[in-house]
Coordinates of C-alpha atoms in Angstrom, one line a residue:
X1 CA -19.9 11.6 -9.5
X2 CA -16.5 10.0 -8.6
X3 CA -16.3 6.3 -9.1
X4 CA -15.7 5.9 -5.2
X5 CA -18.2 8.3 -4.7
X6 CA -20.8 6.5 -7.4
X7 CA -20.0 3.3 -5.3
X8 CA -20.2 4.0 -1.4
X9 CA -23.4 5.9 -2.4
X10 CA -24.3 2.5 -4.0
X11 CA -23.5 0.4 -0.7
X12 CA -24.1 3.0 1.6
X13 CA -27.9 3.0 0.4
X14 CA -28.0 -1.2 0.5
X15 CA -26.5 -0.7 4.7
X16 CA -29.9 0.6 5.4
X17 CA -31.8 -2.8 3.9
X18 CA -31.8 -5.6 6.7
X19 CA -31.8 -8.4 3.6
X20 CA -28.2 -7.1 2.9
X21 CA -25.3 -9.1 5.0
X22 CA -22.1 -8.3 5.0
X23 CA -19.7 -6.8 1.9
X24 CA -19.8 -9.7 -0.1
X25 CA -23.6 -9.5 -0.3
X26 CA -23.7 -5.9 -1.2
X27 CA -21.1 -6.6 -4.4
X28 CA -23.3 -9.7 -5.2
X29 CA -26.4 -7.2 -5.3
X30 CA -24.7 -4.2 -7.0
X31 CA -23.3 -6.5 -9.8
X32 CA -26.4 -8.2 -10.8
X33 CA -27.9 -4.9 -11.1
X34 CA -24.7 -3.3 -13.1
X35 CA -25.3 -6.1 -15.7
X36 CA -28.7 -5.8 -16.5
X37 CA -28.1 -2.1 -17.2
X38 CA -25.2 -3.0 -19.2
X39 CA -27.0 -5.6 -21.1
X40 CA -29.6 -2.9 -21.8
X41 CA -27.3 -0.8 -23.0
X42 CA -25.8 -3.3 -25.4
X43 CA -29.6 -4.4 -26.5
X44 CA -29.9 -0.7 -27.9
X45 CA -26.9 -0.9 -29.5
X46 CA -27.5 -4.0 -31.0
X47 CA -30.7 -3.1 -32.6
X48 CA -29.0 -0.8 -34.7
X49 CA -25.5 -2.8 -35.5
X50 CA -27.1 -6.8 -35.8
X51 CA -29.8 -6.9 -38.7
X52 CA -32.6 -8.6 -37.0
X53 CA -31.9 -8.4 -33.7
X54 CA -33.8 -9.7 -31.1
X55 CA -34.2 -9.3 -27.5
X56 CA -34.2 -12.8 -25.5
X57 CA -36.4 -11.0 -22.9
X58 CA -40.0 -10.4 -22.7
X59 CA -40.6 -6.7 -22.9
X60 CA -41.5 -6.3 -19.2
X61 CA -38.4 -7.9 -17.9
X62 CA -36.1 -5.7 -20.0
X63 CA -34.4 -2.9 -17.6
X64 CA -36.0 -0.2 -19.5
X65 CA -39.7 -1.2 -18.8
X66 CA -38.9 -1.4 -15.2
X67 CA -36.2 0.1 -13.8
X68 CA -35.3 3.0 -16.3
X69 CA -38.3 5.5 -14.7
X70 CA -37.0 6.6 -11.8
X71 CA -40.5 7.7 -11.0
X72 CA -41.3 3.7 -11.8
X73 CA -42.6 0.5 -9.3
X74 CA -41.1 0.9 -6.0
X75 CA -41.9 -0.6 -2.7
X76 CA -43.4 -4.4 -1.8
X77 CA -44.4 -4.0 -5.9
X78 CA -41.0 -3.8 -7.0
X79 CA -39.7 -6.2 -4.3
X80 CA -42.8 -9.0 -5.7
X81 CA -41.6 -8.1 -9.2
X82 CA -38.0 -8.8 -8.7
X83 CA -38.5 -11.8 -6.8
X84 CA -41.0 -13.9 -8.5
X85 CA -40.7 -12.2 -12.3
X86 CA -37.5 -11.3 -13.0
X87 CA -35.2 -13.6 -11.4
X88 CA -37.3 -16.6 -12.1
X89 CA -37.4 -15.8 -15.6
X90 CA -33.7 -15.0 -16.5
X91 CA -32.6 -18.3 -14.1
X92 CA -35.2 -20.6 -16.9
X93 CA -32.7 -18.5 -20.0
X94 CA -29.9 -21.1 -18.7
X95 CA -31.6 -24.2 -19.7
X96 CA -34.6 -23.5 -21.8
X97 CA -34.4 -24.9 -25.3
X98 CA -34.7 -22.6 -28.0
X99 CA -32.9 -19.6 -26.1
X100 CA -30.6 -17.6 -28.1
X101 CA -27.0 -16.9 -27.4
X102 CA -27.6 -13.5 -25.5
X103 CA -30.1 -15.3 -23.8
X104 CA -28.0 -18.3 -22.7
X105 CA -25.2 -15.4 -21.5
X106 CA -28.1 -13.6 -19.4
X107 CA -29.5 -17.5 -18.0
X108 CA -26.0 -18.4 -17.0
X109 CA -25.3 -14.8 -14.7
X110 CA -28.5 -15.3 -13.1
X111 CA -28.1 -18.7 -12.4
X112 CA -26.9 -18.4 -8.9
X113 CA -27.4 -14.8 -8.3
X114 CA -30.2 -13.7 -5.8
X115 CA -31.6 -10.6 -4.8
X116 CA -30.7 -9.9 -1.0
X117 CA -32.6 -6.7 -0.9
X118 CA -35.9 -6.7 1.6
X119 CA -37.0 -3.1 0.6
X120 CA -38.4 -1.8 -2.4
X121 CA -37.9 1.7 -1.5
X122 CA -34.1 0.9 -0.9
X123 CA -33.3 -1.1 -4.0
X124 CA -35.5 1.7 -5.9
X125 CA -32.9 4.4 -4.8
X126 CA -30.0 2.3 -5.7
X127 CA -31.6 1.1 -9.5
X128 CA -32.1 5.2 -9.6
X129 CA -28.8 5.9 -8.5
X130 CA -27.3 3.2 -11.2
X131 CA -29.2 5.1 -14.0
X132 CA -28.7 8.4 -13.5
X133 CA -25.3 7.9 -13.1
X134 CA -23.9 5.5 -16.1
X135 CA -24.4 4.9 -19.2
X136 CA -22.6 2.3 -20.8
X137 CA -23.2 2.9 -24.6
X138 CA -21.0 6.1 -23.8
X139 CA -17.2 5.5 -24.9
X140 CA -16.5 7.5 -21.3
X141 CA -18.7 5.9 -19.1
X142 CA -17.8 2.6 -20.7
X143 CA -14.4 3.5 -20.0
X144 CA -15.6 4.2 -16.4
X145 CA -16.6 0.8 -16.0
X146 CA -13.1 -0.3 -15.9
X147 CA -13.2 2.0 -12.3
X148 CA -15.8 0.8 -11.1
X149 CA -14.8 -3.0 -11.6
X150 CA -11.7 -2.5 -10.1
X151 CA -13.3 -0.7 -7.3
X152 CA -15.9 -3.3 -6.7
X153 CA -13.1 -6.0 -6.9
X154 CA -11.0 -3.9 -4.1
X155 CA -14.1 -4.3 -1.8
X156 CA -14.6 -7.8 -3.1
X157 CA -10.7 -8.7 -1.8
X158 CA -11.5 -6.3 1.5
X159 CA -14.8 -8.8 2.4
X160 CA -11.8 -11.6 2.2
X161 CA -14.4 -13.9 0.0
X162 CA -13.8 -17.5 0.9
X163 CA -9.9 -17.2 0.5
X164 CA -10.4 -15.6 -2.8
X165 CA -7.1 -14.5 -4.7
X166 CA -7.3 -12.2 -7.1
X167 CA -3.7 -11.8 -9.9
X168 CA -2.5 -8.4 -9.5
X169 CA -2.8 -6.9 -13.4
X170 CA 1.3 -6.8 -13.3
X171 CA 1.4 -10.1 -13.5
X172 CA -1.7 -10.8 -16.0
X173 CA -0.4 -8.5 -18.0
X174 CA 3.5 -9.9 -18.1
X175 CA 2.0 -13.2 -18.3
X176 CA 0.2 -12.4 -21.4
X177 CA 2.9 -9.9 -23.3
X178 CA 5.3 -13.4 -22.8
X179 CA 3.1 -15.9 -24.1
X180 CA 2.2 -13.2 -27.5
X181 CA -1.7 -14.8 -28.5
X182 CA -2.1 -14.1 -31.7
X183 CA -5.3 -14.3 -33.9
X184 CA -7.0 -17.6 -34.2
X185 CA -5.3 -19.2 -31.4
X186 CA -8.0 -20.9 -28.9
X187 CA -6.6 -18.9 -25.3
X188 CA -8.1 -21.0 -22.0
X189 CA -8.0 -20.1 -18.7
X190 CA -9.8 -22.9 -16.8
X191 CA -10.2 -20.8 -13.3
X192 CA -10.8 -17.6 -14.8
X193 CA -12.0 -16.0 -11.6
X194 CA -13.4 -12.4 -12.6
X195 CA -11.7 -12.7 -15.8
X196 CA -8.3 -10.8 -16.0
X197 CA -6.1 -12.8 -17.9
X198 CA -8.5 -12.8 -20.4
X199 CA -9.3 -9.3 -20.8
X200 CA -5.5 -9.0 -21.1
X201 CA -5.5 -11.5 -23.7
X202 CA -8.2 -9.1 -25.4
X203 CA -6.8 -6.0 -25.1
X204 CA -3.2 -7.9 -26.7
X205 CA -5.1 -9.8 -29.5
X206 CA -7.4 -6.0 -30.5
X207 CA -4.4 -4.5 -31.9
X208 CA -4.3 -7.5 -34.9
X209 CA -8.1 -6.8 -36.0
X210 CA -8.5 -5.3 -39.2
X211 CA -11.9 -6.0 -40.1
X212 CA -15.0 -7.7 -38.9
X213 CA -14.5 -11.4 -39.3
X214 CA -11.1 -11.1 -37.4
X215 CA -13.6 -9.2 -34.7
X216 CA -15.9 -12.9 -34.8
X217 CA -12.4 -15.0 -34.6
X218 CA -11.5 -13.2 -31.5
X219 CA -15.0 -13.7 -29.9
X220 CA -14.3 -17.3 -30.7
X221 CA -10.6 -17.4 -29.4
X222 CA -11.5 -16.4 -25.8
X223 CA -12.6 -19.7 -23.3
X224 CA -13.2 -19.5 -19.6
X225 CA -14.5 -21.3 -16.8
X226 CA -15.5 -20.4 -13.4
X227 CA -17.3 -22.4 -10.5
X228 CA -17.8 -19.4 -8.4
X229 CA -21.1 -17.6 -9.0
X230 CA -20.3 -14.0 -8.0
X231 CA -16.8 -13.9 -10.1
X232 CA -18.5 -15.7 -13.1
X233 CA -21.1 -12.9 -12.9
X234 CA -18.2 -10.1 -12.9
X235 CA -16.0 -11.8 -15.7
X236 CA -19.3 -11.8 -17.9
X237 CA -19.9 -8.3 -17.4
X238 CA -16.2 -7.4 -17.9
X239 CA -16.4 -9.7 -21.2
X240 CA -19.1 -7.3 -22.6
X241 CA -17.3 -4.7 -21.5
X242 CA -14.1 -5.5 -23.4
X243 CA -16.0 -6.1 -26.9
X244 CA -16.9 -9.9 -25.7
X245 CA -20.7 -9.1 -26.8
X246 CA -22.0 -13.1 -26.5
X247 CA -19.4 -14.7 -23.8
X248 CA -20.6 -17.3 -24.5
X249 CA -17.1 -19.2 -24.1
X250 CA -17.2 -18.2 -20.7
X251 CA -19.1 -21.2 -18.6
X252 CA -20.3 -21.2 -15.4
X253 CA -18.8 -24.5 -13.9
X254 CA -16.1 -26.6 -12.4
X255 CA -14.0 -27.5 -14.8
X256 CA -12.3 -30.7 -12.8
X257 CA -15.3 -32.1 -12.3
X258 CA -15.1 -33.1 -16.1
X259 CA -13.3 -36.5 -16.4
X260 CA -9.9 -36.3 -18.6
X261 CA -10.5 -39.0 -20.7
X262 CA -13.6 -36.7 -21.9
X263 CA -11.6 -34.7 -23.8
X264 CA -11.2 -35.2 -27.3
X265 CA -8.3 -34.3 -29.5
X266 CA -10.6 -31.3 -31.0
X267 CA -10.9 -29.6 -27.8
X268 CA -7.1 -28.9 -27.0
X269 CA -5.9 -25.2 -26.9
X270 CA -3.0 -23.5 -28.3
X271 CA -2.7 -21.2 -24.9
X272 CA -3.7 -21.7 -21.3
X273 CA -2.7 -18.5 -19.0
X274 CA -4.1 -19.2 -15.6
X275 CA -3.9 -18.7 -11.7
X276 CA -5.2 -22.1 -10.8
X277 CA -6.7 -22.3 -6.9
X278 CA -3.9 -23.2 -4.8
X279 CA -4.0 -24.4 -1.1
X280 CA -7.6 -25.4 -1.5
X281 CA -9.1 -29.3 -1.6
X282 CA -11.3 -30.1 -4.2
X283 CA -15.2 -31.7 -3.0
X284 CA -15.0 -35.9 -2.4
X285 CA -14.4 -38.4 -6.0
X286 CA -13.5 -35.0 -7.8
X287 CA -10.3 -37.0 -8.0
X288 CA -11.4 -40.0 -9.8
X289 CA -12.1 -37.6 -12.7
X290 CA -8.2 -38.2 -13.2
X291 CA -5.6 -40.8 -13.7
X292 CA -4.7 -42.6 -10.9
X293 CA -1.5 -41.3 -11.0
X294 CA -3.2 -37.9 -10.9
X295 CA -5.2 -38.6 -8.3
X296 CA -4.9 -36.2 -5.0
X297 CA -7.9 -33.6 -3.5
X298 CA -5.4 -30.6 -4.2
X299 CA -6.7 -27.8 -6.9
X300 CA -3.7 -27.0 -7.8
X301 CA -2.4 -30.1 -8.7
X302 CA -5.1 -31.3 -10.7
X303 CA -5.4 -28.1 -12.5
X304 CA -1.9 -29.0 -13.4
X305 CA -2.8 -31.9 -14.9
X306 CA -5.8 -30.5 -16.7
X307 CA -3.5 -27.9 -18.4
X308 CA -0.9 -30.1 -19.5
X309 CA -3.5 -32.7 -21.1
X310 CA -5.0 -29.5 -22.6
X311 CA -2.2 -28.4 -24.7
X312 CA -2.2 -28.4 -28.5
X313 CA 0.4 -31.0 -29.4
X314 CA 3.6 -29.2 -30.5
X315 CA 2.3 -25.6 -30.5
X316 CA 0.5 -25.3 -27.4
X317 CA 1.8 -23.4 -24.9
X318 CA 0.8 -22.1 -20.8
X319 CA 2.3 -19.4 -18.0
X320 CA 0.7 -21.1 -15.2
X321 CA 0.7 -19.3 -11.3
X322 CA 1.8 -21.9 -8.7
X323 CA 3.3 -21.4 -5.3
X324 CA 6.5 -23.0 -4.0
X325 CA 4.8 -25.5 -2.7
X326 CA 4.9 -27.2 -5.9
X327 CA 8.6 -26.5 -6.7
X328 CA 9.8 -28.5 -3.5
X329 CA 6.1 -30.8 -3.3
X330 CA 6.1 -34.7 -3.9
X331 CA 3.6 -38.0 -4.4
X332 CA 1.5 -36.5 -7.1
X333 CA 3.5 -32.7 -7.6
X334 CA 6.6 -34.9 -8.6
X335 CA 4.8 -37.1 -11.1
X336 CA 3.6 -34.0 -12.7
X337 CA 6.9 -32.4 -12.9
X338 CA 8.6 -35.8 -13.9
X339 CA 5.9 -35.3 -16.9
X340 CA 7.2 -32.3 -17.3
X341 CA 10.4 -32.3 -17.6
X342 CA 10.3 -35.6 -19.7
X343 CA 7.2 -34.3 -22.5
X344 CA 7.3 -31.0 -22.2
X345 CA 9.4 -27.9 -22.8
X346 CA 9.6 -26.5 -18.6
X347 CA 11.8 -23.4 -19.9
X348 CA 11.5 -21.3 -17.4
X349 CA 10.6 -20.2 -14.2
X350 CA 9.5 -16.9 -12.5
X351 CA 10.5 -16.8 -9.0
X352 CA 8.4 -13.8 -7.4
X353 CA 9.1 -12.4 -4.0
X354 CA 6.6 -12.8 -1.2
X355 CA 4.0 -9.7 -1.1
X356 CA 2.8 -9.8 -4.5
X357 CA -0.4 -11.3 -3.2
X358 CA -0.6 -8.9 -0.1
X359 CA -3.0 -8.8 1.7
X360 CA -4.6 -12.3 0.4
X361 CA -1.5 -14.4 1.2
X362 CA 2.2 -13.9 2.6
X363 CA 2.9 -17.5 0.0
X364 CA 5.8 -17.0 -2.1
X365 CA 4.6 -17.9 -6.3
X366 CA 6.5 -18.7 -9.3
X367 CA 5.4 -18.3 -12.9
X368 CA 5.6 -21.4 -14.4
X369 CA 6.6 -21.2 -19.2
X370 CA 6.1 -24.5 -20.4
X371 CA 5.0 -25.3 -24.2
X372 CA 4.9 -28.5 -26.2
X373 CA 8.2 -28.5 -28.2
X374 CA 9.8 -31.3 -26.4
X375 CA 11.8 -32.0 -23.5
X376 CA 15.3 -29.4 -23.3
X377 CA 18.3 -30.2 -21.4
X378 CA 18.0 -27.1 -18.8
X379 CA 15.2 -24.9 -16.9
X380 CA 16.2 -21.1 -16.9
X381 CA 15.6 -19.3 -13.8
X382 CA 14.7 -15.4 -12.9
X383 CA 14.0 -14.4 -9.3
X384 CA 12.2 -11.3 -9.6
X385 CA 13.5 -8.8 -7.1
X386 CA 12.1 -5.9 -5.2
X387 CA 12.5 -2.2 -6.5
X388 CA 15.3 -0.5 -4.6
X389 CA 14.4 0.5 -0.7
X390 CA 11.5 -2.3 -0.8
X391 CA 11.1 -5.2 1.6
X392 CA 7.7 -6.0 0.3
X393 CA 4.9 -5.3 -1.6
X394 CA 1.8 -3.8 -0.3
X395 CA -1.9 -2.7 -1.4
X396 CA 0.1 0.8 -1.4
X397 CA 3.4 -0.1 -3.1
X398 CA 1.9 -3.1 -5.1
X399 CA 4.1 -4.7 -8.0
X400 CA 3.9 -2.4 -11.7
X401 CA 4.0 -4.1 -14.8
X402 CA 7.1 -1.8 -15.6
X403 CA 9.4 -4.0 -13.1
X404 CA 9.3 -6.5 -15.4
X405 CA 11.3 -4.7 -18.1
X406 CA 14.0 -6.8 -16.9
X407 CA 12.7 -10.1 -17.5
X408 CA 11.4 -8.8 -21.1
X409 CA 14.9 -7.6 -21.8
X410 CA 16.9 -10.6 -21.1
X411 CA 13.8 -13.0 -22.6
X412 CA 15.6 -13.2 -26.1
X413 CA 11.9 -13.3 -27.9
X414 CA 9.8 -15.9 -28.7
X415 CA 13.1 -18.2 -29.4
X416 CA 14.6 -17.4 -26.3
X417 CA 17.8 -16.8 -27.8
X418 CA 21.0 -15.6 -26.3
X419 CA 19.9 -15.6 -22.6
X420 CA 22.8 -15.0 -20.2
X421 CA 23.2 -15.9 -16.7
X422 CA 23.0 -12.9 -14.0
X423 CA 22.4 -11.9 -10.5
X424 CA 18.7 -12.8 -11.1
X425 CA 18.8 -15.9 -13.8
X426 CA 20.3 -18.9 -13.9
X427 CA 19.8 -22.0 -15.4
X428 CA 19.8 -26.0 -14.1
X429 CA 20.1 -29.3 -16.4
X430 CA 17.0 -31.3 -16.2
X431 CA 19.4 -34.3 -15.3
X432 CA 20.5 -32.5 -12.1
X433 CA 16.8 -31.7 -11.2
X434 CA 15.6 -35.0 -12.0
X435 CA 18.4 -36.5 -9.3
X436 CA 17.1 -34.0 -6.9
X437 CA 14.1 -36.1 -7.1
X438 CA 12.2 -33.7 -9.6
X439 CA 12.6 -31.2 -6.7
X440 CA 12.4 -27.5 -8.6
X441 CA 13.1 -25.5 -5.6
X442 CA 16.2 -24.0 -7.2
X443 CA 17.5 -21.2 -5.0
X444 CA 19.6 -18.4 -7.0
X445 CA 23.4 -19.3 -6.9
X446 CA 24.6 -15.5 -7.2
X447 CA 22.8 -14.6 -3.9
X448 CA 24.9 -13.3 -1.7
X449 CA 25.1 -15.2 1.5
X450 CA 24.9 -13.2 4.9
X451 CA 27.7 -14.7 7.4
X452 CA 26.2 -15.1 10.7
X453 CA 29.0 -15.9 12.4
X454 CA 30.2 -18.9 14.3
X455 CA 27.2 -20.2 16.2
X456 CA 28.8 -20.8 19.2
X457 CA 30.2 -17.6 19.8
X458 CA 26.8 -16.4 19.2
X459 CA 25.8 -17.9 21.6
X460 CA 27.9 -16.6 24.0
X461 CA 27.6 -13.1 22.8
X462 CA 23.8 -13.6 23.9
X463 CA 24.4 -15.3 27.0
X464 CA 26.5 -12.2 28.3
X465 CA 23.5 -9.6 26.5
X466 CA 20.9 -11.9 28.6
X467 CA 23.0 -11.7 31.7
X468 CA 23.7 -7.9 31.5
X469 CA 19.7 -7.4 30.9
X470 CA 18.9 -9.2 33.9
X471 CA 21.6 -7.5 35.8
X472 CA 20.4 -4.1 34.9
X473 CA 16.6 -4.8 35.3
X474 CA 17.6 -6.1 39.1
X475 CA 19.7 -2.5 39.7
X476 CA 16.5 -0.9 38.2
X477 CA 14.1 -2.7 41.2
X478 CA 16.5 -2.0 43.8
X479 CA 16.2 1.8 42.6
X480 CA 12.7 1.6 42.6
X481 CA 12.5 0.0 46.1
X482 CA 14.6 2.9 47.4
X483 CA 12.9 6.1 46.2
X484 CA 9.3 4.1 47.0
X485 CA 10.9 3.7 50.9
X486 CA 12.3 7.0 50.8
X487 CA 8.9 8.3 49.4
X488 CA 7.2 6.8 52.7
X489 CA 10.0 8.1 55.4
X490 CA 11.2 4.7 55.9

């Protein structure tokens, strides 16, 4: 079965159940489900790879007592076991003492996860339907997963979940080939959302493992955090999925609601690669978590001044998504880029055309490479433009990660040497910015600019276009009048 086949089935059978409303619903049901067959499939792997293995479930809650039969409970006994064993029982994993590590990872994706489903019968033929069709401990239907994830996330962005932006894999993946984690460095991303950077960040850091305790330093290396439960629940799954076997790094929280002053020395990270929230006002005395020179009820901004405190002291270093809101913003935005620009290494700037976002949001973004190597006299500049015969980006014509050869090309590596100025990139001193009033809304100098004309003659040129309009629509109704009396004999 196709993957968009094995997935309308899916949602097609949960349309029939009245508990199910709406598309965000249905994902939330079918992803709960994926997991627990996923974790099964892991638990039989892991009782023949981990010496001593055991499961943090009692026998009957573990998929394969009840769901693997398809000839197994169906009906109101299903429903009653779904609802007051199995859900209550995984939601205690969370914060029961004693629970192992797989345990905590199953407590904290059940957490806020319900089942939505009213019929037994229904949920029965969609359990059957997840069976039959996967299995996970395959190298190709583990590979199919990745479909079916990015299928389920499609639908996810098509229910327009509560203003939900999800980073196109272009830029994750740019993002992360820049920023070149390498093993042992602690990489963050504190709003991981369904987890893309960091799967990126995986797939990059793999290709350094040589043996199996460079396998346990990158379990270690990867940290999340995401407030949202459905998202948490998919950047678990696609954890396991990506070799992550005990996410265990990956929380299920708000990470601004943490004060600053909280963190020690210990917990800073060498890279934070993030899409923070933007647009979005954080829940009433979030703010007094911060500074008072922090302090402002906008996401962005404070995730901003999360990242910044975060950094390791002369090594850290972030590629942080932020819209132009920032660039031009001021109060707090321009205390944070003062900061910036005066204890930090701002070196450059991504400008990205509007549509990379499309459908989500028309905002225009920048890609903000910062690290902690002290203060330089000039920000470099690259507008990223549109491939020949585009005006925008669409869900059809979305951005490829091979448009940003030309960014990579004219980089100059890790040392950023020998970068030259060009149609696209330019560069401004940090003096001339810090007159502006810390105002980073740089526009490219090399674009050409479109001559209008003089505005007054303009505006006689559409005076006389208005004025022959109106003339011709008043011939037009005297025609009309003419054939309509000539039509009645008059």
């Amino acid at each position: 079965m196709s993957i968009g086949t094995l997935v309308k089935t899916i949602q097609d059978i949960m349309r029939k159940d009245v508990g199910v409303d709406g598309d965000a619903q249905r994902i939330s049901q079918m992803v709960w489900l994926i997991f627990l067959k996923i974790f099964d499939d892991k638990e039989q792997e892991w009782q023949l790879t981990t010496p001593g293995y055991k499961s943090p479930l009692p026998n009957r809650l573990r998929w394969t007592s009840w769901a693997k039969d398809a000839e197994g409970i169906t009906g109101e006994e299903l429903i009653d076991f779904v609802n007051n064993e199995l859900f209550p029982s995984l939601k205690k994993l969370a914060t029961a003492a004693g629970v192992s590590p797989h345990g905590k990872v199953v407590g904290s994706v059940f957490e806020d996860a319900y089942n939505y489903m009213k019929s037994g019968t229904l949920l029965r033929q969609v359990i059957n339907t997840i069976e039959a069709d996967v299995d996970f401990n395959s190298s190709t239907d583990r590979h199919l997963f990745n479909d079916i994830y990015e299928k389920i996330l499609a639908d996810l962005q098509s229910a327009g979940n509560a203003g939900e932006y999800y980073t196109p894999r272009a830029v994750t993946q740019f993002m992360v080939d820049i920023l070149n984690p390498q093993l042992g460095e602690i990489i963050l991303d504190p709003a991981c959302g369904t987890g893309g950077f960091l799967t990126c960040a995986i797939e990059h850091l793999k290709q350094q493992i040589r043996n199996a305790d460079d396998l346990r330093t990158l379990q270690a290396s990867i940290h999340g955090v995401e407030k949202k439960p459905l998202p948490h629940m998919l950047a678990m799954t696609n954890m396991m999925l990506h070799g992550i076997d005990v996410p265990t790094h990956i929380r299920h929280d708000n990470t601004l609601s943490r004060p600053l002053k909280d963190y020690s020395p210990r917990e800073r990270v060498d890279i934070v690669v993030t899409n923070p929230p933007f647009g979005g006002m954080e829940e009433d005395r979030i703010e007094h978590n911060f500074p008072r020179k922090y302090q402002t009820r906008e996401t962005a901004d404070l995730f901003m001044a999360l990242i910044m405190h975060l950094l390791k002291h002369d090594s850290g270093r972030a590629a942080v998504v932020l819209p132009d809101g920032f660039l031009f913003g001021e109060g707090v935005k321009t205390t944070l880029k003062q900061e910036l620009l005066e204890a930090f290494n701002l070196h450059t700037i991504v400008r990205l055309p509007k549509g990379v976002f499309s459908p989500y949001t028309g905002i225009a973004t920048n890609i903000l490479f910062l690290d902690r190597s002290g203060p330089a006299p000039d920000i470099w500049f690259f507008e990223h433009p549109y491939p020949a015969g585009y005006k925008s980006y669409s869900r059809s014509k979305p951005l490829t990660i091979q448009e940003f050869e030309r960014e990579k090309a004219w980089w100059g590596g890790s040392e950023r040497k020998d970068r030259k100025t060009t149609e696209h990139a330019w560069k401004v001193s940090t003096v001339e910015i810090a007159a502006r009033n810390y105002n980073l809304d740089c526009k490219n100098p090399h674009e050409v600019a479109i001559d209008h004309g003089d505005p007054e003659e303009l505006m006689q040129e559409y005076q006389q276009i208005v004025q022959q309009l109106e003339a011709a629509q008043a011939a037009l109704k005297q025609e009309l009048i003419k054939a309509l009396g000539e039509s009645r004999g008059i």
